[in-house]
């Protein structure tokens, strides 16, 4: 595949961007953890972010590669059109030369003047032919120079294009490797969560590196990226009554956020919700986060909107990885409100 005309700088910048993640320390670098809840939770959190970064840069590289492929095709089309125009000019010059030869243009200028009935007309014809010939010759030279420039640009960018495709492929392999390690770490994290639920005893809060918080938002969704699954009021065999919350389908280990500022009033590790957290918010409302794989807060702790308070899982009465999110008017089960309208009233559109 040929590269875009005059794009060596773009290729170099993109290759540098793609190289950043591959050049970074591999997920195994540093402290691999000791197998404790804290070690596995931290590993999952780090790999979660690494996987997100790898996916983002891989997608960026793929989009740039697709865009460059389109530009390369356009450049090839331009070169082909210029070659066709050059061929037309060659033919036009040939026709002019043949016409001039048939009209006596092949004779020396002195002979044509001697034989012409009107020497002035012979001179005018010669001057006209010279002007036409000069114009065509200059046009041919311009097109030849343009073709040479295009060919040179293609030759210079060919190596960069090949390197771009190679780096994109390497990044895809790196992304796949990180995701495989993340899946293994998630399995270990969930195993520890299941053991905690079986024992009915939490392992304690895991201190995770917090992302920068957006201090301009008072309320956020409980997870950043998700798919909605079972909604409030749904009927099913897994619930004694109707579903009391909104489920967010997310992989094990996904960071769970406090939807608003508040205080932790409960951290529990048993029962139908598995590992759960309940927060109290101003105004007499409570939010509950269930089926977690790990908690990152302690009872009585104050939290901010968007703060990571735990990691999602599939503990308790759960058929697959998801976050069970409830809004209540008391801290206890049985006082639930529909979470989506409640969030919408606070400027959080979930869907």
Short mmCIF file of C-alpha atoms in Angstrom, two decimals:
data_model
loop_
_atom_site.label_atom_id
_atom_site.label_comp_id
_atom_site.label_asym_id
_atom_site.label_seq_id
_atom_site.Cartn_x
_atom_site.Cartn_y
_atom_site.Cartn_z
CA UNK A 1 0.00 0.00 0.00
CA UNK A 2 1.37 3.37 -0.96
CA UNK A 3 1.46 6.16 1.55
CA UNK A 4 -0.02 9.63 1.45
CA UNK A 5 1.83 12.30 -0.43
CA UNK A 6 3.84 14.62 1.83
CA UNK A 7 2.95 12.81 5.10
CA UNK A 8 6.33 11.81 6.65
CA UNK A 9 5.76 14.07 9.70
CA UNK A 10 2.29 12.62 10.40
CA UNK A 11 3.62 9.09 10.20
CA UNK A 12 6.49 9.89 12.56
CA UNK A 13 4.20 11.54 15.13
CA UNK A 14 1.74 8.67 15.06
CA UNK A 15 4.46 6.08 15.38
CA UNK A 16 5.79 7.92 18.41
CA UNK A 17 2.32 7.93 19.97
CA UNK A 18 1.80 4.24 19.32
CA UNK A 19 5.20 3.46 20.74
CA UNK A 20 4.45 5.10 24.10
CA UNK A 21 2.38 2.23 25.47
CA UNK A 22 4.58 -0.49 24.04
CA UNK A 23 7.64 1.17 25.54
CA UNK A 24 6.00 1.49 28.96
CA UNK A 25 6.80 -1.12 31.61
CA UNK A 26 4.88 -4.32 31.15
CA UNK A 27 2.12 -5.10 33.64
CA UNK A 28 4.40 -7.63 35.34
CA UNK A 29 6.95 -4.93 36.21
CA UNK A 30 7.17 -3.75 39.80
CA UNK A 31 5.52 -5.45 42.73
CA UNK A 32 3.45 -8.38 41.38
CA UNK A 33 1.42 -8.58 44.59
CA UNK A 34 1.39 -11.21 47.26
CA UNK A 35 -1.96 -12.82 46.45
CA UNK A 36 -3.81 -10.94 49.19
CA UNK A 37 -7.08 -9.14 48.51
CA UNK A 38 -5.22 -5.84 48.44
CA UNK A 39 -2.58 -7.17 46.03
CA UNK A 40 -5.06 -8.70 43.59
CA UNK A 41 -7.40 -5.69 43.73
CA UNK A 42 -4.53 -3.32 42.98
CA UNK A 43 -3.37 -5.56 40.14
CA UNK A 44 -6.86 -5.63 38.64
CA UNK A 45 -7.18 -1.85 38.94
CA UNK A 46 -3.80 -1.31 37.27
CA UNK A 47 -4.51 -3.80 34.49
CA UNK A 48 -7.96 -2.31 34.02
CA UNK A 49 -6.40 1.07 33.29
CA UNK A 50 -3.64 -0.45 31.16
CA UNK A 51 -6.21 -2.32 29.08
CA UNK A 52 -8.27 0.84 28.62
CA UNK A 53 -5.17 2.78 27.52
CA UNK A 54 -4.10 -0.01 25.16
CA UNK A 55 -7.56 -0.16 23.62
CA UNK A 56 -7.68 3.60 23.16
CA UNK A 57 -4.28 3.78 21.49
CA UNK A 58 -4.93 0.72 19.36
CA UNK A 59 -8.19 2.25 18.14
CA UNK A 60 -6.41 5.55 17.50
CA UNK A 61 -3.75 3.76 15.47
CA UNK A 62 -6.37 1.80 13.54
CA UNK A 63 -8.33 4.97 12.72
CA UNK A 64 -5.17 6.75 11.60
CA UNK A 65 -4.20 3.76 9.48
CA UNK A 66 -7.64 3.70 7.84
CA UNK A 67 -7.50 7.45 7.20
CA UNK A 68 -4.01 7.20 5.75
CA UNK A 69 -5.12 4.36 3.50
CA UNK A 70 -7.86 6.59 2.09
CA UNK A 71 -5.40 9.44 1.56
CA UNK A 72 -2.95 7.10 -0.14
CA UNK A 73 -5.63 5.97 -2.58
CA UNK A 74 -6.43 9.59 -3.35
CA UNK A 75 -2.74 10.32 -3.95
CA UNK A 76 -2.50 7.36 -6.31
CA UNK A 77 -5.56 8.62 -8.16
CA UNK A 78 -4.00 12.07 -8.50
CA UNK A 79 -0.79 10.59 -9.85
CA UNK A 80 -2.71 8.49 -12.35
CA UNK A 81 -4.68 11.53 -13.58
CA UNK A 82 -1.46 13.49 -14.02
CA UNK A 83 0.02 10.61 -16.00
CA UNK A 84 -3.03 10.59 -18.24
CA UNK A 85 -2.77 14.34 -18.75
CA UNK A 86 0.89 13.91 -19.62
CA UNK A 87 -0.02 11.29 -22.20
CA UNK A 88 -2.61 13.63 -23.76
CA UNK A 89 0.00 16.40 -24.01
CA UNK A 90 2.41 14.03 -25.70
CA UNK A 91 -0.26 13.14 -28.25
CA UNK A 92 -1.15 16.79 -28.85
CA UNK A 93 2.48 17.66 -29.46
CA UNK A 94 2.75 14.75 -31.89
CA UNK A 95 -0.31 15.93 -33.83
CA UNK A 96 1.08 19.46 -34.03
CA UNK A 97 4.44 18.17 -35.24
CA UNK A 98 2.79 16.00 -37.90
CA UNK A 99 0.59 18.85 -39.07
CA UNK A 100 3.57 21.16 -39.28
CA UNK A 101 5.50 18.57 -41.27
CA UNK A 102 2.60 18.09 -43.75
CA UNK A 103 2.32 21.85 -44.21
CA UNK A 104 5.99 22.22 -44.97
CA UNK A 105 7.24 22.64 -41.47
CA UNK A 106 9.95 20.07 -42.20
CA UNK A 107 11.73 22.44 -44.64
CA UNK A 108 14.40 24.81 -43.41
CA UNK A 109 13.11 28.29 -42.65
CA UNK A 110 15.15 29.83 -45.55
CA UNK A 111 13.63 27.42 -48.09
CA UNK A 112 10.11 28.10 -46.83
CA UNK A 113 10.63 31.84 -47.19
CA UNK A 114 11.90 31.44 -50.77
CA UNK A 115 9.06 29.15 -51.82
CA UNK A 116 6.24 30.95 -50.01
CA UNK A 117 3.91 33.23 -52.02
CA UNK A 118 3.65 35.46 -48.96
CA UNK A 119 6.79 35.31 -46.75
CA UNK A 120 4.98 37.23 -44.00
CA UNK A 121 2.45 34.40 -43.61
CA UNK A 122 5.28 31.88 -43.36
CA UNK A 123 6.85 33.90 -40.57
CA UNK A 124 3.54 34.21 -38.70
CA UNK A 125 2.98 30.45 -38.97
CA UNK A 126 6.46 29.75 -37.68
CA UNK A 127 5.96 32.08 -34.73
CA UNK A 128 2.56 30.53 -33.90
CA UNK A 129 4.04 27.04 -33.99
CA UNK A 130 6.92 28.12 -31.78
CA UNK A 131 4.51 29.56 -29.20
CA UNK A 132 2.36 26.43 -29.19
CA UNK A 133 5.38 24.19 -28.99
CA UNK A 134 6.79 26.22 -26.10
CA UNK A 135 3.53 26.09 -24.18
CA UNK A 136 3.22 22.34 -24.62
CA UNK A 137 6.85 21.78 -23.70
CA UNK A 138 6.49 23.81 -20.50
CA UNK A 139 3.33 21.92 -19.60
CA UNK A 140 5.08 18.62 -20.13
CA UNK A 141 7.99 19.75 -17.95
CA UNK A 142 5.64 20.83 -15.17
CA UNK A 143 3.84 17.50 -15.20
CA UNK A 144 7.09 15.58 -15.27
CA UNK A 145 8.31 17.50 -12.22
CA UNK A 146 4.98 16.89 -10.44
CA UNK A 147 5.19 13.18 -11.20
CA UNK A 148 8.75 13.08 -9.91
CA UNK A 149 7.69 14.80 -6.68
CA UNK A 150 4.80 12.42 -6.16
CA UNK A 151 6.99 9.40 -6.78
CA UNK A 152 9.64 10.72 -4.39
CA UNK A 153 7.04 11.35 -1.69
CA UNK A 154 5.67 7.84 -2.09
CA UNK A 155 9.15 6.36 -1.85
CA UNK A 156 9.97 8.33 1.32
CA UNK A 157 6.72 7.39 3.06
CA UNK A 158 6.68 3.71 2.07
CA UNK A 159 9.00 2.75 4.93
CA UNK A 160 6.95 4.80 7.39
CA UNK A 161 3.72 3.19 6.21
CA UNK A 162 5.11 -0.28 6.72
CA UNK A 163 6.37 0.68 10.18
CA UNK A 164 2.94 2.08 11.05
CA UNK A 165 1.21 -1.16 10.16
CA UNK A 166 3.80 -3.14 12.10
CA UNK A 167 3.41 -0.98 15.22
CA UNK A 168 -0.38 -1.25 15.03
CA UNK A 169 -0.07 -5.03 14.88
CA UNK A 170 2.36 -5.02 17.82
CA UNK A 171 -0.04 -2.85 19.81
CA UNK A 172 -2.86 -5.30 19.09
CA UNK A 173 -0.72 -8.12 20.49
CA UNK A 174 0.15 -6.05 23.56
CA UNK A 175 -3.53 -5.21 24.10
CA UNK A 176 -4.46 -8.88 23.87
CA UNK A 177 -1.77 -9.82 26.39
CA UNK A 178 -2.91 -7.21 28.90
CA UNK A 179 -6.52 -8.35 28.55
CA UNK A 180 -5.50 -11.97 29.14
CA UNK A 181 -3.66 -11.01 32.33
CA UNK A 182 -6.61 -8.89 33.41
CA UNK A 183 -8.99 -11.80 32.95
CA UNK A 184 -6.76 -14.02 35.09
CA UNK A 185 -6.53 -11.38 37.80
CA UNK A 186 -10.30 -10.89 37.72
CA UNK A 187 -10.81 -14.61 38.28
CA UNK A 188 -8.54 -14.53 41.33
CA UNK A 189 -10.24 -11.41 42.66
CA UNK A 190 -13.68 -12.99 42.36
CA UNK A 191 -12.40 -16.13 44.06
CA UNK A 192 -11.34 -14.07 47.06
CA UNK A 193 -14.71 -12.31 47.05
CA UNK A 194 -16.56 -15.62 47.06
CA UNK A 195 -14.44 -16.80 49.98
CA UNK A 196 -15.31 -13.62 51.89
CA UNK A 197 -19.02 -14.09 51.24
CA UNK A 198 -18.85 -17.74 52.29
CA UNK A 199 -17.15 -16.73 55.53
CA UNK A 200 -19.50 -13.76 56.00
CA UNK A 201 -16.51 -11.57 56.76
CA UNK A 202 -15.01 -8.76 54.68
CA UNK A 203 -11.26 -8.71 54.12
CA UNK A 204 -11.03 -4.97 54.74
CA UNK A 205 -10.84 -1.96 52.50
CA UNK A 206 -8.45 -1.96 49.57
CA UNK A 207 -6.77 1.39 48.98
CA UNK A 208 -6.84 1.99 45.25
CA UNK A 209 -5.09 4.80 43.41
CA UNK A 210 -7.88 7.29 42.77
CA UNK A 211 -8.30 9.00 39.40
CA UNK A 212 -8.58 12.80 39.29
CA UNK A 213 -12.07 13.78 40.41
CA UNK A 214 -14.23 16.24 38.49
CA UNK A 215 -15.07 18.72 41.21
CA UNK A 216 -17.65 20.43 38.98
CA UNK A 217 -20.06 17.48 39.08
CA UNK A 218 -22.11 16.80 42.20
CA UNK A 219 -23.53 13.52 40.84
CA UNK A 220 -22.22 10.83 38.49
CA UNK A 221 -23.19 7.37 37.25
CA UNK A 222 -21.99 4.51 39.50
CA UNK A 223 -19.78 3.10 36.71
CA UNK A 224 -18.23 4.90 33.79
CA UNK A 225 -18.73 2.37 30.98
CA UNK A 226 -21.56 -0.15 31.10
CA UNK A 227 -24.57 -1.82 29.54
CA UNK A 228 -27.89 -1.68 31.32
CA UNK A 229 -29.38 -5.06 32.18
CA UNK A 230 -32.19 -5.78 34.66
CA UNK A 231 -34.12 -2.63 35.50
CA UNK A 232 -36.12 -1.46 38.47
CA UNK A 233 -39.35 -3.42 38.94
CA UNK A 234 -38.33 -6.30 36.66
CA UNK A 235 -39.84 -9.69 37.42
CA UNK A 236 -37.66 -12.80 37.52
CA UNK A 237 -36.92 -16.07 39.26
CA UNK A 238 -33.82 -14.66 40.98
CA UNK A 239 -35.76 -12.23 43.16
CA UNK A 240 -38.31 -12.96 45.86
CA UNK A 241 -40.26 -9.93 44.69
CA UNK A 242 -39.66 -7.50 41.85
CA UNK A 243 -36.16 -6.20 41.13
CA UNK A 244 -35.35 -3.38 43.53
CA UNK A 245 -32.54 -1.68 41.66
CA UNK A 246 -30.85 -1.09 38.33
CA UNK A 247 -28.19 -3.53 37.12
CA UNK A 248 -25.15 -2.31 35.20
CA UNK A 249 -23.45 -5.11 33.25
CA UNK A 250 -19.69 -4.59 33.65
CA UNK A 251 -16.67 -6.92 33.85
CA UNK A 252 -15.32 -8.09 37.21
CA UNK A 253 -12.99 -5.51 38.70
CA UNK A 254 -14.59 -2.47 37.09
CA UNK A 255 -14.16 0.55 39.41
CA UNK A 256 -17.42 1.44 41.17
CA UNK A 257 -17.95 5.11 41.97
CA UNK A 258 -19.90 6.92 44.65
CA UNK A 259 -22.71 8.62 42.74
CA UNK A 260 -22.52 11.58 45.09
CA UNK A 261 -20.81 12.85 48.21
CA UNK A 262 -21.80 11.06 51.40
CA UNK A 263 -20.85 8.76 54.23
CA UNK A 264 -20.35 4.99 54.24
CA UNK A 265 -22.98 3.51 56.56
CA UNK A 266 -22.53 -0.17 55.73
CA UNK A 267 -19.97 -2.57 54.33
CA UNK A 268 -21.22 -6.16 54.32
CA UNK A 269 -20.01 -9.44 52.86
CA UNK A 270 -22.88 -11.87 53.01
CA UNK A 271 -26.45 -12.45 51.90
CA UNK A 272 -28.10 -12.12 48.52
CA UNK A 273 -26.12 -9.02 47.54
CA UNK A 274 -22.76 -10.59 48.33
CA UNK A 275 -20.25 -7.87 49.06
CA UNK A 276 -22.14 -4.57 49.30
CA UNK A 277 -21.69 -0.93 50.28
CA UNK A 278 -24.39 1.50 51.41
CA UNK A 279 -23.82 5.27 51.34
CA UNK A 280 -25.86 8.00 52.99
CA UNK A 281 -26.31 11.24 51.03
CA UNK A 282 -27.68 14.66 52.01
CA UNK A 283 -31.45 14.89 51.78
CA UNK A 284 -32.19 11.57 53.42
CA UNK A 285 -31.27 9.30 50.50
CA UNK A 286 -29.11 6.19 50.48
CA UNK A 287 -27.42 4.35 47.62
CA UNK A 288 -26.44 0.69 47.63
CA UNK A 289 -23.80 -1.06 45.53
CA UNK A 290 -24.08 -4.85 45.46
CA UNK A 291 -22.38 -8.00 44.11
CA UNK A 292 -18.95 -6.40 44.47
CA UNK A 293 -15.62 -8.20 44.25
CA UNK A 294 -13.80 -5.81 46.59
CA UNK A 295 -14.45 -2.72 48.71
CA UNK A 296 -12.27 0.35 48.91
CA UNK A 297 -13.87 2.16 51.85
CA UNK A 298 -14.61 1.58 55.52
CA UNK A 299 -17.82 2.17 57.46
CA UNK A 300 -18.03 5.76 58.66
CA UNK A 301 -15.75 7.09 55.91
CA UNK A 302 -16.69 10.23 53.99
CA UNK A 303 -16.59 9.94 50.19
CA UNK A 304 -16.79 12.35 47.25
CA UNK A 305 -18.79 12.16 44.05
CA UNK A 306 -16.91 9.98 41.57
CA UNK A 307 -14.59 8.44 44.17
CA UNK A 308 -13.79 4.77 43.66
CA UNK A 309 -15.42 2.89 46.52
CA UNK A 310 -14.98 -0.68 45.27
CA UNK A 311 -14.74 -3.03 42.33
CA UNK A 312 -17.61 -4.81 40.62
CA UNK A 313 -17.99 -8.56 40.70
CA UNK A 314 -20.56 -11.34 40.81
CA UNK A 315 -20.71 -12.20 44.51
CA UNK A 316 -23.91 -13.30 46.24
CA UNK A 317 -27.07 -14.15 44.31
CA UNK A 318 -25.74 -13.20 40.90
CA UNK A 319 -25.85 -14.90 37.49
CA UNK A 320 -22.97 -12.91 36.01
CA UNK A 321 -20.68 -9.91 36.51
CA UNK A 322 -22.64 -6.72 37.15
CA UNK A 323 -23.22 -3.92 39.61
CA UNK A 324 -26.56 -3.89 41.42
CA UNK A 325 -27.34 -0.26 42.20
CA UNK A 326 -30.17 0.91 44.43
CA UNK A 327 -31.52 4.21 45.70
CA UNK A 328 -33.33 4.02 49.04
CA UNK A 329 -34.99 6.30 51.56
CA UNK A 330 -33.59 4.16 54.40
CA UNK A 331 -30.31 2.21 54.60
CA UNK A 332 -32.19 -1.08 54.61
CA UNK A 333 -33.64 -3.33 51.94
CA UNK A 334 -37.29 -2.66 51.10
CA UNK A 335 -37.19 1.13 50.73
CA UNK A 336 -36.03 1.37 47.14
CA UNK A 337 -36.79 4.05 44.52
CA UNK A 338 -36.37 3.79 40.76
CA UNK A 339 -32.68 4.77 40.34
CA UNK A 340 -32.78 6.12 36.78
CA UNK A 341 -35.32 8.93 37.32
CA UNK A 342 -33.61 9.74 40.62
CA UNK A 343 -30.25 10.13 38.84
CA UNK A 344 -31.86 12.05 35.98
CA UNK A 345 -33.26 14.59 38.45
CA UNK A 346 -29.65 15.20 39.46
CA UNK A 347 -28.39 15.69 35.93
CA UNK A 348 -27.10 12.13 35.35
CA UNK A 349 -28.52 10.58 32.19
CA UNK A 350 -28.11 6.83 32.21
CA UNK A 351 -28.94 4.77 29.17
#
